[in-house]
PDB file of C-alpha atoms in Angstrom:
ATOM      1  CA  UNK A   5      92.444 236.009 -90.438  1.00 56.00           C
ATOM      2  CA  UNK A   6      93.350 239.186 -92.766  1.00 74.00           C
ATOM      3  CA  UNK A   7      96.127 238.626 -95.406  1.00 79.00           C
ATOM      4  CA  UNK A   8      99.326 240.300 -94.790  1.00 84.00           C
ATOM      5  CA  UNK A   9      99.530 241.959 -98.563  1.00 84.00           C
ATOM      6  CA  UNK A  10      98.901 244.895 -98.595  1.00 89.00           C
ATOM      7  CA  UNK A  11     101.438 247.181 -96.402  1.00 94.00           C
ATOM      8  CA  UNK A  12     103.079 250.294 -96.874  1.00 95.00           C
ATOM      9  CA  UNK A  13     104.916 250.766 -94.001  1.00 97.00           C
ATOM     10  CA  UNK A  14     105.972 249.501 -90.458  1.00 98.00           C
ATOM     11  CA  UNK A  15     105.880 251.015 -87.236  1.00 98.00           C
ATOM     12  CA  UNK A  16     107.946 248.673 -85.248  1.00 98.00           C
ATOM     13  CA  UNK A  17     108.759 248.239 -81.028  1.00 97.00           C
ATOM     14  CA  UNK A  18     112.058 247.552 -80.314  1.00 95.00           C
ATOM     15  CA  UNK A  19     112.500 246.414 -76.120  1.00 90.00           C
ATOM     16  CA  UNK A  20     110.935 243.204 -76.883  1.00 91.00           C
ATOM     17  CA  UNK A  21     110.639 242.636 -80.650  1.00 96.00           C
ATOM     18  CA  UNK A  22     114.287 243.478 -81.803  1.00 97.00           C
ATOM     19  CA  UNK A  23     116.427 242.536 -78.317  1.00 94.00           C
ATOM     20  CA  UNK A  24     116.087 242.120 -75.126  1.00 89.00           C
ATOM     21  CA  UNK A  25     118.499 244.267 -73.388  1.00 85.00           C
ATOM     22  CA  UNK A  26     121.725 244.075 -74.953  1.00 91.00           C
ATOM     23  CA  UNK A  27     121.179 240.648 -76.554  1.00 93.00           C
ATOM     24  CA  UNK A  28     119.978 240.704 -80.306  1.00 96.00           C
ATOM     25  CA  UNK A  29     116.845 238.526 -81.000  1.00 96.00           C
ATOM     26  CA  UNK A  30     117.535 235.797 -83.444  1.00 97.00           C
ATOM     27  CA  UNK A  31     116.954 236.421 -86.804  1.00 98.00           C
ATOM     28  CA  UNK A  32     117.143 240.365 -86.080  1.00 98.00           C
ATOM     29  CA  UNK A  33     119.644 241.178 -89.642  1.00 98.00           C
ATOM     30  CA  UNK A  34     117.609 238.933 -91.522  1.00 98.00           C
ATOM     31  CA  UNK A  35     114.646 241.155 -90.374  1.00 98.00           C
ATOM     32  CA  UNK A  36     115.658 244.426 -91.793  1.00 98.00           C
ATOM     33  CA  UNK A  37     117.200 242.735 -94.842  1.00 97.00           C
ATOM     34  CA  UNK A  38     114.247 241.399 -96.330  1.00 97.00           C
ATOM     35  CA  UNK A  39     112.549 245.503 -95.399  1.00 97.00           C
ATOM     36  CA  UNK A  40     115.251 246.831 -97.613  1.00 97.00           C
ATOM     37  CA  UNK A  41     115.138 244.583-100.438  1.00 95.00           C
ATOM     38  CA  UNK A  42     111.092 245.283-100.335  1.00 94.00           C
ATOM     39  CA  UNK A  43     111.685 248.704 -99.847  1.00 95.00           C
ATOM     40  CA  UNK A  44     109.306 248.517 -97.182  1.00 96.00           C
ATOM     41  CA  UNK A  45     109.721 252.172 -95.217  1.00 97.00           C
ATOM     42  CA  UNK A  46     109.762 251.872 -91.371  1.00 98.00           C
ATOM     43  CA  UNK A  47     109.759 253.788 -88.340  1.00 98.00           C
ATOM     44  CA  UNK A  48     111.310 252.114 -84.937  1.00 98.00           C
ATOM     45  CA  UNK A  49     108.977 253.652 -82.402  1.00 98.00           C
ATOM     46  CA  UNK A  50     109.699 252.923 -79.001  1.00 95.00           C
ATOM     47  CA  UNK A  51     108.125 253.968 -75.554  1.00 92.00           C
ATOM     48  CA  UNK A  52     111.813 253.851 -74.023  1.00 89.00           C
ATOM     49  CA  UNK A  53     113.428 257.059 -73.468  1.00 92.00           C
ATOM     50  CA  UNK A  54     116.564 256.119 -72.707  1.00 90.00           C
ATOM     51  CA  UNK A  55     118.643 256.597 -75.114  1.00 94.00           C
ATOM     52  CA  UNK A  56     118.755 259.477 -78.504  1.00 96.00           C
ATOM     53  CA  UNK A  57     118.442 258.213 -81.547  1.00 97.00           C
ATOM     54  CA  UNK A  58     121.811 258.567 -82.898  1.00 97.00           C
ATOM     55  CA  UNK A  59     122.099 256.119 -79.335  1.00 97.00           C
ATOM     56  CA  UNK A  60     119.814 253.768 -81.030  1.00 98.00           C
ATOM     57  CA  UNK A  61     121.344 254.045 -84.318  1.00 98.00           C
ATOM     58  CA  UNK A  62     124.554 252.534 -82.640  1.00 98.00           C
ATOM     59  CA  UNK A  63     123.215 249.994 -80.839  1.00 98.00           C
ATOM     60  CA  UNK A  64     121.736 248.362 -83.887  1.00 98.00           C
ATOM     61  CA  UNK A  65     125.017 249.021 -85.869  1.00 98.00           C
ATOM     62  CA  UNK A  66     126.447 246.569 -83.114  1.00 97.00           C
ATOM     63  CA  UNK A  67     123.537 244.108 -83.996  1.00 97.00           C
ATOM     64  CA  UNK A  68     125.217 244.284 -87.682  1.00 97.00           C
ATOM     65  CA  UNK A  69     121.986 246.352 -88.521  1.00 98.00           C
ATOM     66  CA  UNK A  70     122.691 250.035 -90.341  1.00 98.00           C
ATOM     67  CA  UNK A  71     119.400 252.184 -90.116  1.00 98.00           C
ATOM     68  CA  UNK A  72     119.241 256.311 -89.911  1.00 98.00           C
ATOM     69  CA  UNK A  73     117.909 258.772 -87.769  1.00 97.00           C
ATOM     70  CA  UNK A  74     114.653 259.404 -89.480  1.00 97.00           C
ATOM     71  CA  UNK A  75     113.857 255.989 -88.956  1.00 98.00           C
ATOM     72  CA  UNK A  76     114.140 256.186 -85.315  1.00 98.00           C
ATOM     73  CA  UNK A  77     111.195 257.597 -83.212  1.00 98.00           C
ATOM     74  CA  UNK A  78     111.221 257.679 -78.814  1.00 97.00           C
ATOM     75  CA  UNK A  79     108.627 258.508 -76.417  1.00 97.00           C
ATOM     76  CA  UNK A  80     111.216 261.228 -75.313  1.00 97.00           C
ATOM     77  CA  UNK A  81     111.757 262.807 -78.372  1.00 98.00           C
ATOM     78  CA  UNK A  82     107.600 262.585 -79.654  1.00 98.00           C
ATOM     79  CA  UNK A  83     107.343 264.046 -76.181  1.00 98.00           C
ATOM     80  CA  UNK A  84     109.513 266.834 -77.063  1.00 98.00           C
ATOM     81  CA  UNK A  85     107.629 267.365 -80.506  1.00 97.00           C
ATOM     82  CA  UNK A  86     104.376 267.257 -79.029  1.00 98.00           C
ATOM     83  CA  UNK A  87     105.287 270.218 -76.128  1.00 98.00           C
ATOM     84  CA  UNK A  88     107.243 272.438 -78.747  1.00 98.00           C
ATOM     85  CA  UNK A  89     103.395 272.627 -80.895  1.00 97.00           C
ATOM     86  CA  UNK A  90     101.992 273.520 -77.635  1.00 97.00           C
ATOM     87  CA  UNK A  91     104.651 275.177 -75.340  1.00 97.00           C
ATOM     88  CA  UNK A  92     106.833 278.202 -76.477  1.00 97.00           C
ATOM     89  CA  UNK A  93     110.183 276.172 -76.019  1.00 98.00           C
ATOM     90  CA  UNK A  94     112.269 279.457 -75.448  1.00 96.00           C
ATOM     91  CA  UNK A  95     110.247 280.474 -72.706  1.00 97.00           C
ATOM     92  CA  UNK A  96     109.063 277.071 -70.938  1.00 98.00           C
ATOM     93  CA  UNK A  97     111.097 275.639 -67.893  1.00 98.00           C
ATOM     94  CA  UNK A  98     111.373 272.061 -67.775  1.00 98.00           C
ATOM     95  CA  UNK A  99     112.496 269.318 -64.978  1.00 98.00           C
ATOM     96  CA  UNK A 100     113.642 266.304 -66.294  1.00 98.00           C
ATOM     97  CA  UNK A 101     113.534 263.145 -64.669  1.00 97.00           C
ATOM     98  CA  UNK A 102     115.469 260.619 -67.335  1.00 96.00           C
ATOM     99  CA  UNK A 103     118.181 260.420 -69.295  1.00 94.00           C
ATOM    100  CA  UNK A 104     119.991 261.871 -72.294  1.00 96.00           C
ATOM    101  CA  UNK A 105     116.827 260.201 -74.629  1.00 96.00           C
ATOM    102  CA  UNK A 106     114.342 262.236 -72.317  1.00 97.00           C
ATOM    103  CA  UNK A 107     116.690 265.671 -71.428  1.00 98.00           C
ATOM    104  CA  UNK A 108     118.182 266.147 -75.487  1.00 97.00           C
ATOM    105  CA  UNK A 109     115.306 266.295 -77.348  1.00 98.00           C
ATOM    106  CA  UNK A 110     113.596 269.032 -75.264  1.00 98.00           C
ATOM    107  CA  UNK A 111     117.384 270.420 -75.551  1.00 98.00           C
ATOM    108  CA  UNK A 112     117.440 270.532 -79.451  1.00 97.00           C
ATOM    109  CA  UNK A 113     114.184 272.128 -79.440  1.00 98.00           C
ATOM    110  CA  UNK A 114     115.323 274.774 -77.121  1.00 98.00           C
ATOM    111  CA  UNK A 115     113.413 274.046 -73.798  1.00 98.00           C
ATOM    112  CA  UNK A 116     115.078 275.194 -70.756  1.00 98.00           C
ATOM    113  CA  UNK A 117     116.087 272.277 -68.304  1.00 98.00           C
ATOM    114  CA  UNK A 118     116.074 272.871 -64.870  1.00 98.00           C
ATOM    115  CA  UNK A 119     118.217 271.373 -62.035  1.00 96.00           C
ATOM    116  CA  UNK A 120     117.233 269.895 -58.734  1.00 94.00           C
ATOM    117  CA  UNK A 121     117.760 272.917 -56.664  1.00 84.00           C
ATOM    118  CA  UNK A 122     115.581 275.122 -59.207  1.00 92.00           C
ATOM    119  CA  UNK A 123     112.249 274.798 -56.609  1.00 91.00           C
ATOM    120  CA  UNK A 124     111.965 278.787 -55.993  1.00 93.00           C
ATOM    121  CA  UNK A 125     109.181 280.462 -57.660  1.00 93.00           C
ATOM    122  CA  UNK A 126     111.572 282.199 -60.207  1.00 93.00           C
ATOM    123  CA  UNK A 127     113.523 279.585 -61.405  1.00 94.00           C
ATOM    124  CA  UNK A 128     111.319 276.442 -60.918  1.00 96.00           C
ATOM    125  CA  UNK A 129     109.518 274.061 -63.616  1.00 98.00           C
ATOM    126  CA  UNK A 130     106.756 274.861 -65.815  1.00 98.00           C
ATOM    127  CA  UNK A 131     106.638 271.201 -66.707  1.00 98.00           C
ATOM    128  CA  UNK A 132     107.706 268.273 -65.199  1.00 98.00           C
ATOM    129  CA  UNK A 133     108.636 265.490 -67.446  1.00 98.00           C
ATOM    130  CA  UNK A 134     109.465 261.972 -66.135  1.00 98.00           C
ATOM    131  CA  UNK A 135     111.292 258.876 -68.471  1.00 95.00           C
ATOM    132  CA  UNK A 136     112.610 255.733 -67.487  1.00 90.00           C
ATOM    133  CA  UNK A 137     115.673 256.640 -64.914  1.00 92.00           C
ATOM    134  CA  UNK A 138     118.518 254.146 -64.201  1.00 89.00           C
ATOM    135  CA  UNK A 139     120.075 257.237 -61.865  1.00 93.00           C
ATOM    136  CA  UNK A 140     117.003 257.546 -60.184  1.00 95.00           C
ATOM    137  CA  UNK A 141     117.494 259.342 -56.812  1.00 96.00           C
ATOM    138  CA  UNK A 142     115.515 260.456 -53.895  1.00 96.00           C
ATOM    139  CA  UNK A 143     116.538 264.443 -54.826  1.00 96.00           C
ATOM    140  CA  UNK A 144     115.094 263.774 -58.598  1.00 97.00           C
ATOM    141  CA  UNK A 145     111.648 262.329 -57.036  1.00 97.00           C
ATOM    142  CA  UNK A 146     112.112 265.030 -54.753  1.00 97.00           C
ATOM    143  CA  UNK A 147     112.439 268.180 -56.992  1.00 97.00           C
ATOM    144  CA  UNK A 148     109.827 266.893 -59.139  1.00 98.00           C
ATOM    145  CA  UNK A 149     107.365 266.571 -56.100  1.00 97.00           C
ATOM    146  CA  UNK A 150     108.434 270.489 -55.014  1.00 97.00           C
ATOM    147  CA  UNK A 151     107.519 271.198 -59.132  1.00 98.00           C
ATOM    148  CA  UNK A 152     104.383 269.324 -59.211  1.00 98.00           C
ATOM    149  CA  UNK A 153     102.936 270.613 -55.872  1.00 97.00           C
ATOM    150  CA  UNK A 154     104.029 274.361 -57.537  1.00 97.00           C
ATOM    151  CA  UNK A 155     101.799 273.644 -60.541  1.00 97.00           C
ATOM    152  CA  UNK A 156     103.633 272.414 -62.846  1.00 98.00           C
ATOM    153  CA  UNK A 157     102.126 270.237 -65.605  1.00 98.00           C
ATOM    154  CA  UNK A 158     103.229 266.505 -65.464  1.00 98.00           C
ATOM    155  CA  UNK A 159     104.055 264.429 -68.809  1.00 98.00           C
ATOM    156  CA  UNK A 160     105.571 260.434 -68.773  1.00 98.00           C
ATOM    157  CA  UNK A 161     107.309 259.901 -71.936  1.00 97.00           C
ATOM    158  CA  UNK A 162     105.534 256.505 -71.711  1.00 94.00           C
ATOM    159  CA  UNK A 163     103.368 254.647 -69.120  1.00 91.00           C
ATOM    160  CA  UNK A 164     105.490 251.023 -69.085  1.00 86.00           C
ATOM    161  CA  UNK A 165     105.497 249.491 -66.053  1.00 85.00           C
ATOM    162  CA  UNK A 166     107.759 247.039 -66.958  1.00 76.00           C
ATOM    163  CA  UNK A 167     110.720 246.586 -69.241  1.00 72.00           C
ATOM    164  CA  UNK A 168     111.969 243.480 -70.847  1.00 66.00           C
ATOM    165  CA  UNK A 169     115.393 242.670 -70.210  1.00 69.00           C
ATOM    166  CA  UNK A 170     118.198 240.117 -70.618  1.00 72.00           C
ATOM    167  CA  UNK A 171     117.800 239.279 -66.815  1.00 80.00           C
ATOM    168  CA  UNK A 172     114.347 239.366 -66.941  1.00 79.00           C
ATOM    169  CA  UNK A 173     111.051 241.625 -66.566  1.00 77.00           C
ATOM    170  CA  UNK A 174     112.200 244.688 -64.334  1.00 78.00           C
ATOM    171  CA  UNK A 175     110.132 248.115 -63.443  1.00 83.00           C
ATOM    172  CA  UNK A 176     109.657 250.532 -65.986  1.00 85.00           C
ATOM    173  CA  UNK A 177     108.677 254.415 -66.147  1.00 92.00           C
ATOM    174  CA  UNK A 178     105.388 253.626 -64.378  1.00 93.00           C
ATOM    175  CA  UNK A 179     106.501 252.928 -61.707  1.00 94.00           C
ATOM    176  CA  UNK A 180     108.231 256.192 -61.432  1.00 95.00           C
ATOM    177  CA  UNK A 181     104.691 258.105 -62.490  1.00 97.00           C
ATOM    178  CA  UNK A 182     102.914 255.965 -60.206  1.00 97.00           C
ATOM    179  CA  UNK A 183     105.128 256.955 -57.258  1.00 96.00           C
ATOM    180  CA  UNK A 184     104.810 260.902 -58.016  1.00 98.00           C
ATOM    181  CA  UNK A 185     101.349 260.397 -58.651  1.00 98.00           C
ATOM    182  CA  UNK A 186     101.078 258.482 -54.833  1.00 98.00           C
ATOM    183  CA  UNK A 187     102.985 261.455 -53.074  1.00 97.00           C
ATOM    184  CA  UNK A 188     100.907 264.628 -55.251  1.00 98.00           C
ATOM    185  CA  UNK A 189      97.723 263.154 -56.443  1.00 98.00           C
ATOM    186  CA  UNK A 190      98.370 264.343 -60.054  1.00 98.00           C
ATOM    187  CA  UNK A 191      98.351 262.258 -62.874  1.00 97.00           C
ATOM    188  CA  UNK A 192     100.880 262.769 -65.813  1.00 98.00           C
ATOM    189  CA  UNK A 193      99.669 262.881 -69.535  1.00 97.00           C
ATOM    190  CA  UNK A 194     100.966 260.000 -71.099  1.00 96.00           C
ATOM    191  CA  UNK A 195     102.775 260.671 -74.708  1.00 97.00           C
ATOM    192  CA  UNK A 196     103.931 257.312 -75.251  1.00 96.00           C
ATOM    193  CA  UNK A 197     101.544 253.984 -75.882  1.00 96.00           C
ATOM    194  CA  UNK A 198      99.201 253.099 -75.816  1.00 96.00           C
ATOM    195  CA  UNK A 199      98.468 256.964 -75.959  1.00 95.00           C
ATOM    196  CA  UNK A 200      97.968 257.392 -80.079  1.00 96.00           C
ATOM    197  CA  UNK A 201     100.396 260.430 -80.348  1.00 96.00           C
ATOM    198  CA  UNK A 202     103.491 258.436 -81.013  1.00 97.00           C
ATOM    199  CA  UNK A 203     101.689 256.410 -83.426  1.00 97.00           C
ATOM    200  CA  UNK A 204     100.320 259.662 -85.317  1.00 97.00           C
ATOM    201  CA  UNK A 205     103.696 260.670 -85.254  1.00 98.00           C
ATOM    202  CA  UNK A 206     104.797 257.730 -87.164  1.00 98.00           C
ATOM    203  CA  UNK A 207     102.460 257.864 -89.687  1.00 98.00           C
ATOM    204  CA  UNK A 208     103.599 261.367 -90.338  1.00 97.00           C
ATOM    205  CA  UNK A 209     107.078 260.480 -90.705  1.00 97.00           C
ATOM    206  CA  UNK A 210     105.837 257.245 -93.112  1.00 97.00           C
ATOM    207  CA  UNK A 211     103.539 259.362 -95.085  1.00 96.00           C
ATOM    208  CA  UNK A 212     101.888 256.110 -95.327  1.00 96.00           C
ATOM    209  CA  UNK A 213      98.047 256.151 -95.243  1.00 95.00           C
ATOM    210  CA  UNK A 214      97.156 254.424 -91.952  1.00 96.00           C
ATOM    211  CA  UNK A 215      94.958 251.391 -93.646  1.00 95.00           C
ATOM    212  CA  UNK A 216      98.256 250.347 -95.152  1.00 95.00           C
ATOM    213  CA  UNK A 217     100.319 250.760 -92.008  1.00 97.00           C
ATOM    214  CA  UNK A 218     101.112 247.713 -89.614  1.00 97.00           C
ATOM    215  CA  UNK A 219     102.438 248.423 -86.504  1.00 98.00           C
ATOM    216  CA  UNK A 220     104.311 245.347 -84.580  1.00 98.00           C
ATOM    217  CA  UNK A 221     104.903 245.085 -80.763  1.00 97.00           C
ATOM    218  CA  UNK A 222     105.211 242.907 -78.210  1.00 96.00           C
ATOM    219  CA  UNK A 223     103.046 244.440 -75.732  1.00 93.00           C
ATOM    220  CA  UNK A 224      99.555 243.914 -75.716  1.00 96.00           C
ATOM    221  CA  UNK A 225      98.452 247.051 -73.287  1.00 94.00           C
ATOM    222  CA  UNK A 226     100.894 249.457 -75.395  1.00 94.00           C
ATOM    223  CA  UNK A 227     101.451 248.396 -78.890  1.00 97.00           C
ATOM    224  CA  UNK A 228      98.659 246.661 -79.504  1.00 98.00           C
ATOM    225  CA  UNK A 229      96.305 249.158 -77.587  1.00 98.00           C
ATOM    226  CA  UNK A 230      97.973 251.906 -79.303  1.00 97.00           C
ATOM    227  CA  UNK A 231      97.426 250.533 -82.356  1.00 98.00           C
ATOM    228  CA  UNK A 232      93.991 249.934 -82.038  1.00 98.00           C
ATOM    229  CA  UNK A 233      93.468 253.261 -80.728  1.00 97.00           C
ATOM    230  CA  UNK A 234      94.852 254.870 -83.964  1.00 97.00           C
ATOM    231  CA  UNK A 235      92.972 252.705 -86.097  1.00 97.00           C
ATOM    232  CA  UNK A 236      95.915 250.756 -87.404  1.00 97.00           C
ATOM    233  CA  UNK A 237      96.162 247.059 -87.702  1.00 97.00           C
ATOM    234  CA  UNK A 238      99.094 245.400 -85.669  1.00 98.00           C
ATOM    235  CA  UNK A 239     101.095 241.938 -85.457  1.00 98.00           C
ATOM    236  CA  UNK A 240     101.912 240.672 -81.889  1.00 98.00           C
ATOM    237  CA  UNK A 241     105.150 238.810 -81.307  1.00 98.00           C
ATOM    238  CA  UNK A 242     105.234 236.842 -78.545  1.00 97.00           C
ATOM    239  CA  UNK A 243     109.207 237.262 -77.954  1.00 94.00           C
ATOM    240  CA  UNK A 244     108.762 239.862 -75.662  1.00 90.00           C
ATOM    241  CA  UNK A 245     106.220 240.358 -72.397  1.00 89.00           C
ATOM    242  CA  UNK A 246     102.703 239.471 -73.281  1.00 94.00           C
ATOM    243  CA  UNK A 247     101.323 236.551 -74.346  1.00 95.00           C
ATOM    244  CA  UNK A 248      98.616 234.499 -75.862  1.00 96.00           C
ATOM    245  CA  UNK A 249      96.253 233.812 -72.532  1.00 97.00           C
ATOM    246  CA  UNK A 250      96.714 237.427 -72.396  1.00 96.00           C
ATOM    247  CA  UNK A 251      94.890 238.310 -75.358  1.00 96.00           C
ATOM    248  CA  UNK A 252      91.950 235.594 -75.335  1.00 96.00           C
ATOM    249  CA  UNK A 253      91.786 237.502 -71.867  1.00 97.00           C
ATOM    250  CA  UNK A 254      91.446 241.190 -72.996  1.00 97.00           C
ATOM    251  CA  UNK A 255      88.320 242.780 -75.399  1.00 97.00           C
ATOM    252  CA  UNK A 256      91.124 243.470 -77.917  1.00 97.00           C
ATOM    253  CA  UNK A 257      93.891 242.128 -79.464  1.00 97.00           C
ATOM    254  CA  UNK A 258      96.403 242.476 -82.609  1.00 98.00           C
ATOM    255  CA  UNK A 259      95.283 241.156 -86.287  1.00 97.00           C
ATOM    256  CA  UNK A 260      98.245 238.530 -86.344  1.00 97.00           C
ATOM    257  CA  UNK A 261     100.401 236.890 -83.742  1.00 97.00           C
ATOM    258  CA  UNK A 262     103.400 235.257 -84.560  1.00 97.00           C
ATOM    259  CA  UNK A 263     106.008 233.845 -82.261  1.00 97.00           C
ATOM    260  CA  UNK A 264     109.214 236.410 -83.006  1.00 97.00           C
ATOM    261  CA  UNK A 265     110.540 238.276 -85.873  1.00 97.00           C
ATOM    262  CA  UNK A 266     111.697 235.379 -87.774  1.00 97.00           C
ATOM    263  CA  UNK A 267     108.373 235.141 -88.243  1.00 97.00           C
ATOM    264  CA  UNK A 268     107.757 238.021 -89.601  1.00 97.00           C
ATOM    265  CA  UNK A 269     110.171 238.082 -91.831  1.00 97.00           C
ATOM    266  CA  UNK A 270     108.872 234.940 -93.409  1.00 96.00           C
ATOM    267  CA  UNK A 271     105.235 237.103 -93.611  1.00 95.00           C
ATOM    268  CA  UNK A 272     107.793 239.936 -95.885  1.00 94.00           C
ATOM    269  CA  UNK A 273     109.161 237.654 -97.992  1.00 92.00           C
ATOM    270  CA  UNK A 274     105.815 236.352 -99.222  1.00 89.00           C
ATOM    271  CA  UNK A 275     104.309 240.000 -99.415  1.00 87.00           C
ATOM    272  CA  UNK A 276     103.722 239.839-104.178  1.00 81.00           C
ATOM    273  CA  UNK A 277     106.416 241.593-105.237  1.00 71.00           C
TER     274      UNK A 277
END
């Protein structure tokens, strides 16, 4: 097994890894503590779209865990980023299905966001982008369909099809994709992982070369893919949905696994100072 000594920065899940839900993992303040006394930079990349960052910001200031803005990275808004370098924003009409972590960014980057009666050839979507939805509604599915069947290009902030929570392992976005892809036969381009684009994105914001970056998850088929497919080494934890039978099963896996975060902070600690 490689030594864990010689990182530069993190890219680190959250659903999974940090919480589950609403409830804090154990260990979670002890976590970032020993990353700021090694001065160890980090980006919290997630594939749930959900929430904004400043949204994610609070959440883990009610953890008793202070981070910033830059430090926070969603599949909504690297799916925002990755339209704006391709899309002229000002001129690009866009149905969202998701909420205020999939609909803002596009917003700050000045996307037009259409509603659920714009289906008419002047005032319908050029794009169609679809996040997790916890107002999902037979008009949203709907209008998107109407869109889709139009033309439109289709984008999933992430692929997930299921989410870890503190009741348990419920649906995620893909099951929203794989229902629009049933009822149109398109597929969406996926920006989230285990797609490398959020990962790429990361590294950016790091400016850490990727042979020194570590990215840690909890999901074998989008962390640990996603990792792999950016050529990044990874640490599993196995706090969140897969597990070890699941990697002796697959042709790839993660460099370490460790059984939660405490772990991992234990693996900081001992990094030479």
């Amino acid at each position: 097994m490689q030594e864990f000594n010689d990182v530069r920065g993190l890219i680190i899940d959250m659903d999974g890894v940090l919480w589950h839900g609403d409830r804090a993992q154990t260990g979670i303040g002890d976590f970032f503590q020993a990353l700021r006394n090694r001065q160890l930079p980090f980006v919290l990349a997630t594939n749930n779209a959900s929430m904004t960052a400043e949204q994610y910001v609070a959440k883990l200031a009610g953890m008793g865990v202070e981070v910033g803005v830059h430090e926070i990275l969603t599949s909504g808004m690297a799916t925002a980023l990755y339209l704006a370098q391709r899309y002229q924003p000002q001129s690009t009409r866009v149905f969202v299905i998701g909420g205020i972590g999939a609909r803002q960014p596009l917003i700050d980057l000045g996307f037009t966001l259409t509603g659920l009666n714009d289906t008419e050839p002047q005032t319908r979507a050029h794009l169609v982008v679809c996040g997790m939805d916890r107002e999902l509604s037979w008009d949203k599915l709907a209008t998107a369909t109407l869109n889709l069947r139009a033309g439109a290009h289709f984008i999933g902030t992430n692929g997930d099809m299921s989410l870890p929570t503190e009741r348990g392992e419920t649906h995620g976005n893909g099951a929203i994709l794989a229902a629009l892809t049933a009822t149109t036969g398109v597929k969406p381009m996926i920006i989230g992982k285990p797609e490398p684009i959020i990962y790429r994105q990361a590294l950016g914001l790091l400016n850490t070369p990727p042979e020194r970056t570590i990215a840690i998850g909890d999901r074998l088929d989008t962390d640990i893919l996603g990792a792999v497919r950016t050529d990044i080494r990874s640490l599993m934890v196995l706090s969140g949905v897969s597990s070890r039978a699941d990697v002796e099963a697959a042709d790839f896996g993660p460099t370490w696994i460790v059984p939660d975060i405490r772990d991992v902070t234990r693996m900081l600690l001992d990094l030479p100072a």
